[in-house]
Short mmCIF file of C-alpha atoms in Angstrom, two decimals:
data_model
loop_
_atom_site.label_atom_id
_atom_site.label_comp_id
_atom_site.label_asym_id
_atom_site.label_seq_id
_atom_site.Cartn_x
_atom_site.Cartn_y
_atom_site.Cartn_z
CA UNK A 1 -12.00 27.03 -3.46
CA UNK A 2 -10.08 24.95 -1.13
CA UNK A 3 -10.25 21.31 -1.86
CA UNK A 4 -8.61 18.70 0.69
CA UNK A 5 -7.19 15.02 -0.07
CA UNK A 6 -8.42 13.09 2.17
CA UNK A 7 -5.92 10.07 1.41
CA UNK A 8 -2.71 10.68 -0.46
CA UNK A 9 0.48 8.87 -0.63
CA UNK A 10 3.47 11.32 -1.37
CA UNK A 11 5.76 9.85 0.25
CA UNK A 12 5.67 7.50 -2.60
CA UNK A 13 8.80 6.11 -4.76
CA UNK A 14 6.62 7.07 -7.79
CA UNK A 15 7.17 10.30 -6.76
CA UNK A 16 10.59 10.76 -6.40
CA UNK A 17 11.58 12.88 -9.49
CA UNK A 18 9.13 15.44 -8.87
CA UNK A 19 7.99 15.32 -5.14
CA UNK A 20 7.95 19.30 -4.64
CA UNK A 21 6.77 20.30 -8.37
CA UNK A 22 4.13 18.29 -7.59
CA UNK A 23 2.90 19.05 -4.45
CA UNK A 24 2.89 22.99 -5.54
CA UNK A 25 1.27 22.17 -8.87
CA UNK A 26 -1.88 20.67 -6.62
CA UNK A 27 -1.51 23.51 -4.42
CA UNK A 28 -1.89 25.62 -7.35
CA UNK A 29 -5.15 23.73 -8.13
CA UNK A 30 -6.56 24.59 -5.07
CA UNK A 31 -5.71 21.04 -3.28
CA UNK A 32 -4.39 22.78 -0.22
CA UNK A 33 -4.81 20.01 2.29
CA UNK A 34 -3.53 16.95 2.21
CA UNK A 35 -3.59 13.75 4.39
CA UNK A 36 -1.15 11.05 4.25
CA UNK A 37 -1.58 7.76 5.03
CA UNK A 38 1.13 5.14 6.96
CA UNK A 39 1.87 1.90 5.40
CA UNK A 40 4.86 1.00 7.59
CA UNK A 41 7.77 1.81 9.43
CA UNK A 42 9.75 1.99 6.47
CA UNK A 43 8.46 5.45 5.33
CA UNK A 44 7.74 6.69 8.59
CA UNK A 45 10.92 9.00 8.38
CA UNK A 46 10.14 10.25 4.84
CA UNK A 47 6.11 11.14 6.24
CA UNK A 48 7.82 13.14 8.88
CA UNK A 49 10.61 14.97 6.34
CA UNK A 50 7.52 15.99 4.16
CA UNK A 51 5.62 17.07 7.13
CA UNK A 52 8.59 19.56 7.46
CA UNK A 53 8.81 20.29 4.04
CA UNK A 54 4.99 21.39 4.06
CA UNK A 55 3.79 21.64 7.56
CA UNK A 56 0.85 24.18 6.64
CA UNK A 57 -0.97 21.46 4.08
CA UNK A 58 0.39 18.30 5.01
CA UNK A 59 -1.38 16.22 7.82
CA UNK A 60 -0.12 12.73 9.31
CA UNK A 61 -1.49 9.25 9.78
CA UNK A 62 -0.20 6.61 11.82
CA UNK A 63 -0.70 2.94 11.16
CA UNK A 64 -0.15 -0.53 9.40
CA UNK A 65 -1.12 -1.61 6.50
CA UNK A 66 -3.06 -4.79 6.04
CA UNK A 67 -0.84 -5.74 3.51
CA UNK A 68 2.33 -5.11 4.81
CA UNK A 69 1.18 -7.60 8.23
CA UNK A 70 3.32 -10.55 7.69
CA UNK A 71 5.32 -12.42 10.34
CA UNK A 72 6.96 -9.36 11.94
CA UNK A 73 3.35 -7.40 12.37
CA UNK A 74 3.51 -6.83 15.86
CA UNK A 75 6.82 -5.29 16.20
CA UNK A 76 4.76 -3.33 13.31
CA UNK A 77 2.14 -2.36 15.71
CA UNK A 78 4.56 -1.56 18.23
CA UNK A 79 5.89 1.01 16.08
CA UNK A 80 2.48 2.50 15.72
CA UNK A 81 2.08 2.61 19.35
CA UNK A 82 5.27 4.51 20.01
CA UNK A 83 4.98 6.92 17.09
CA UNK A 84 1.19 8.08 18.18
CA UNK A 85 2.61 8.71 21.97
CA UNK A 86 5.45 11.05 20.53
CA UNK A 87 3.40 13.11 18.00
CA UNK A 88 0.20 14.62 17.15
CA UNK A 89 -0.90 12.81 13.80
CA UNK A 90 -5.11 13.20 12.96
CA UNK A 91 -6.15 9.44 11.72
CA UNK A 92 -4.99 5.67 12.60
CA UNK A 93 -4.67 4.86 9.02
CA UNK A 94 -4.38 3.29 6.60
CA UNK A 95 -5.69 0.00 8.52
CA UNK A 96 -8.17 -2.57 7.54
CA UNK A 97 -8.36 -5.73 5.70
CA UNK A 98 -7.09 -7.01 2.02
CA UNK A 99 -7.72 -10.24 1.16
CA UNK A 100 -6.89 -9.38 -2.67
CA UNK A 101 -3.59 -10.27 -2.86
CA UNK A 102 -3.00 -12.96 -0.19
CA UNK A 103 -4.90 -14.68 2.93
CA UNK A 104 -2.27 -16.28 4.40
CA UNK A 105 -2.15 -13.39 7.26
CA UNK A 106 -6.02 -13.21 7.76
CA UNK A 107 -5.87 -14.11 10.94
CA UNK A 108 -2.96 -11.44 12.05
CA UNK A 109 -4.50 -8.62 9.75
CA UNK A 110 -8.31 -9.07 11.70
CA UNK A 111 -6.45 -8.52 14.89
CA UNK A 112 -3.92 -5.64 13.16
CA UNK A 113 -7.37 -3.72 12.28
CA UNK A 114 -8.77 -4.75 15.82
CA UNK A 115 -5.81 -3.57 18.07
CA UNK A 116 -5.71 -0.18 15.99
CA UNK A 117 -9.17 0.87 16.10
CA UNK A 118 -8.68 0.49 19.80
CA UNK A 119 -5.50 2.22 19.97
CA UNK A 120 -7.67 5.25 17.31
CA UNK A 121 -10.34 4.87 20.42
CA UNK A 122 -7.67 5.48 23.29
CA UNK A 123 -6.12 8.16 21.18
CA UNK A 124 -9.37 9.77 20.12
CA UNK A 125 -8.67 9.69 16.34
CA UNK A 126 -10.16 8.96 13.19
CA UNK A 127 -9.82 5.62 11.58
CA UNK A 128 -8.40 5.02 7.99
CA UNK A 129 -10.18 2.09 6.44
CA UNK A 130 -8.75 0.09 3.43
CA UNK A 131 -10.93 -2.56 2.88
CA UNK A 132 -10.37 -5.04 -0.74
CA UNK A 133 -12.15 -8.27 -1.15
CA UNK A 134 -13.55 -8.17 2.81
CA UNK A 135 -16.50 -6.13 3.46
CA UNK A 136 -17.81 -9.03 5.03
CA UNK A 137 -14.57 -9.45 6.95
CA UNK A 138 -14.01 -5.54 7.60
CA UNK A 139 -17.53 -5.33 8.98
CA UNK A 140 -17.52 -8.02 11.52
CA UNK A 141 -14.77 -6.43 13.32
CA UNK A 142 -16.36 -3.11 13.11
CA UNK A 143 -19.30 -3.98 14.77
CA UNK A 144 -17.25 -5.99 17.23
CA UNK A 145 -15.87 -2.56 18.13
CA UNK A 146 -18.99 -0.25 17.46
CA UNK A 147 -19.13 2.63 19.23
CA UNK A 148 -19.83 6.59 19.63
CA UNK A 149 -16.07 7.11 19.73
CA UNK A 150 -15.05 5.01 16.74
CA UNK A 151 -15.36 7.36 13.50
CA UNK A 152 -13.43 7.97 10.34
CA UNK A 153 -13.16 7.50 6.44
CA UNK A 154 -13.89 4.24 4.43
CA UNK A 155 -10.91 4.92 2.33
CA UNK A 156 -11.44 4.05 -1.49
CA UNK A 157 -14.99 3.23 -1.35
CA UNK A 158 -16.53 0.66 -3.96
CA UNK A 159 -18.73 -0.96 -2.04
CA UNK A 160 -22.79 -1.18 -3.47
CA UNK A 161 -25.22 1.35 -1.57
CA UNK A 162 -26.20 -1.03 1.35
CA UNK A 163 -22.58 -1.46 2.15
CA UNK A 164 -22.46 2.41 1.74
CA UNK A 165 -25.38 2.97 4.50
CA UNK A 166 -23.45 0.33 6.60
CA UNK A 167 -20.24 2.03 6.71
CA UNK A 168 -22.46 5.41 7.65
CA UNK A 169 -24.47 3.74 10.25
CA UNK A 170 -20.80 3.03 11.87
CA UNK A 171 -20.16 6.74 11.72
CA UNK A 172 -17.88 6.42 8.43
CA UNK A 173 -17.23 9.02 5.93
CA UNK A 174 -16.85 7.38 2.02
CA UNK A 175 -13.66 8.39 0.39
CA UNK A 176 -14.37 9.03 -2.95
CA UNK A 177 -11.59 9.18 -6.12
CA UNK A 178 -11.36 8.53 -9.53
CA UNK A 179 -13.14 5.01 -9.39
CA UNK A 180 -16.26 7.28 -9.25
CA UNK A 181 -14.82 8.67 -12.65
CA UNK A 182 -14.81 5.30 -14.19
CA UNK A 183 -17.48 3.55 -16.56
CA UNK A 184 -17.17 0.06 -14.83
CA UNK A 185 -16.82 2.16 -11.44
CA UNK A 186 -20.66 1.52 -10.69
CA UNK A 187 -20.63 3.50 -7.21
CA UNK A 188 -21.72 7.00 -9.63
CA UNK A 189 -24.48 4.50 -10.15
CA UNK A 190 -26.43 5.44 -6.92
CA UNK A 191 -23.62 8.40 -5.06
CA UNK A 192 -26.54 10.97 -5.27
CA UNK A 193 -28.61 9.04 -3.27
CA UNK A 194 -26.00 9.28 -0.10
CA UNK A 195 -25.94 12.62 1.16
CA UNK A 196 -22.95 14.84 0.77
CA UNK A 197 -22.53 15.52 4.35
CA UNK A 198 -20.94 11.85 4.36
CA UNK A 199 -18.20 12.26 1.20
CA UNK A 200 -14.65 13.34 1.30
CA UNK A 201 -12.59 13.62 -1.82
CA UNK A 202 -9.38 11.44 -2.13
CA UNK A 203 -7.01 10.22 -4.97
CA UNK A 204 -4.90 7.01 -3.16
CA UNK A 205 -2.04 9.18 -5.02
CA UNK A 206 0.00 7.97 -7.37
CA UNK A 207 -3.06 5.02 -7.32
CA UNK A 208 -6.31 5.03 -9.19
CA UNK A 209 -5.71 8.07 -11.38
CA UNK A 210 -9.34 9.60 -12.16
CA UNK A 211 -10.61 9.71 -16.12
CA UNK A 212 -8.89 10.43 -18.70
CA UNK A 213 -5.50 9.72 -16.62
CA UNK A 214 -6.39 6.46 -15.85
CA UNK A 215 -4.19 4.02 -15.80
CA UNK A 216 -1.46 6.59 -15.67
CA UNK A 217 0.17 7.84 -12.19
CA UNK A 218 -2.43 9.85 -9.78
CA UNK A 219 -1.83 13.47 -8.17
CA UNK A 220 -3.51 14.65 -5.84
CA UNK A 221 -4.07 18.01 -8.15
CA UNK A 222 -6.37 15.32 -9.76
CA UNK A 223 -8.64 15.99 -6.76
CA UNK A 224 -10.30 18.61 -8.49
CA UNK A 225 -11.35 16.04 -11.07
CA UNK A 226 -12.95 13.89 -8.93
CA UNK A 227 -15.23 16.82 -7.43
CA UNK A 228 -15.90 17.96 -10.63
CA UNK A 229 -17.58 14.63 -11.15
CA UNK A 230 -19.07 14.80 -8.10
CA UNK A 231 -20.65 18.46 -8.90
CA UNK A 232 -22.06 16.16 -12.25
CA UNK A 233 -23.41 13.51 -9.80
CA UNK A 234 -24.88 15.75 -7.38
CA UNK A 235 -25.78 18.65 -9.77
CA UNK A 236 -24.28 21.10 -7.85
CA UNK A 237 -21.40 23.98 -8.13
CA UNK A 238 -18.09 22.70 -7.84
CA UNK A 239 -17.54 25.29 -5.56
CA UNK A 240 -20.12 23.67 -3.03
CA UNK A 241 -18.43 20.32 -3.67
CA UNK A 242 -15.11 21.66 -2.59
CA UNK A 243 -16.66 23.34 0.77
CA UNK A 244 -18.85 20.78 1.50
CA UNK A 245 -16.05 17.49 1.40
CA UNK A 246 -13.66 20.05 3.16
CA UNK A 247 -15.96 20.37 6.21
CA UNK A 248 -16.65 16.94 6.06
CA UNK A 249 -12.90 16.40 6.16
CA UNK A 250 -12.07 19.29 9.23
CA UNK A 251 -15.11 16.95 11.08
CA UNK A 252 -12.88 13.87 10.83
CA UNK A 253 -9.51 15.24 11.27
CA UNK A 254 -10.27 17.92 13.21
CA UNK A 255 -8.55 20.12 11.61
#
């Protein structure tokens, strides 16, 4: 079984004791793909070092963050620019919308998201969505740029089902992780009325750790806990889980 992370931050500080131990023990899981997600330039160099470090499982994104736009964004986005001209990387991610933590930027994230779809469009890549507290927001510009080139992966999805068949409509993929592992996590609620040809797995690694690690630092070895909720869900073989979300995944990222 080969099971892919669809969305998977190693490059994380969280992960700085054991980096390599545990990247092999997911590989040893059968989590032999893994796609990493940009925040900003700050770990661009440390993506790239465990590119090298990995370069047959680990896959690239290129983006900003919606939280990290603050007054210096578009020297942020400038940075994007250059880095997808000198590289192959297989999403613009992780880009969206968070109106969580603080709205003061609202304004500068919308066009953030905006300016990268278009720059995913140009490049012919996959989008990276993180939407929190703005489906309403993360829609609008979505269907501002609507179009048979604009495809990707509605990272962390907890949306209800209607905001699920919205995000498919617009060609989206549903990442799926350990919220779907979670009592309160509702979207389990209704996940086997979506087909499986529009899931991918994810963790948000070291974020969102699936049951019975929650609350505890995520892996993306914990992938294999979120399909095996899925094969619950869906009432299927884990086996077809893991194949199914994988091609789902090589449809997205091309790879």
């Amino acid at each position: 079984m080969i099971f892919t992370d669809t969305h998977t931050h190693l490059y994380s500080e969280e992960f700085d004791q054991d980096r390599t131990e545990m990247i092999h023990r997911a590989i040893d899981t059968g989590v032999s793909r893994f796609f990493v997600p940009a925040i900003d330039s700050n770990y661009t160099q440390k993506m790239y070092a465990l590119e090298n470090q990995f370069p047959e499982n680990i896959f690239l994104m290129m983006g900003l963050h919606p939280t990290y736009v603050k007054e210096n964004y578009l020297e942020e986005l400038a940075h994007v620019e250059t880095e997808l001209a000198k590289k192959k990387f297989y999403a613009v991610g992780e880009i969206g919308i968070d109106l969580f933590w603080d709205k003061t930027f609202l304004k500068q994230q919308q066009h953030a998201f905006q300016h990268q779809i278009q720059l995913a469009k140009k490049n012919k890549l996959a989008i990276n969505i993180h939407c929190r507290d703005a489906f309403d927001e993360v829609f609008e510009v979505l269907e501002t740029e609507k179009a048979a080139d604009l495809f990707g992966i509605f990272h962390c999805f907890t949306g209800d089902f209607n905001q699920a068949q919205r995000a498919i409509d617009l060609n989206m993929k549903l990442g799926i992780g350990g919220v779907a592992t979670f009592k309160n996590g509702k979207i389990d609620q209704y996940l086997n009325e979506i087909d499986l040809r529009h899931i991918v797995l994810e963790t948000d690694s070291p974020y969102l750790a699936p049951v019975p690690f929650r609350g505890k630092r995520n892996e993306s070895s914990y992938t294999k806990l979120v399909a095996e909720k899925l094969a619950n869900i869906y009432q299927l073989p884990l086996e077809e889980i893991a194949r199914i979300t994988t091609e789902n995944s090589k449809t997205v990222f091309g790879i």
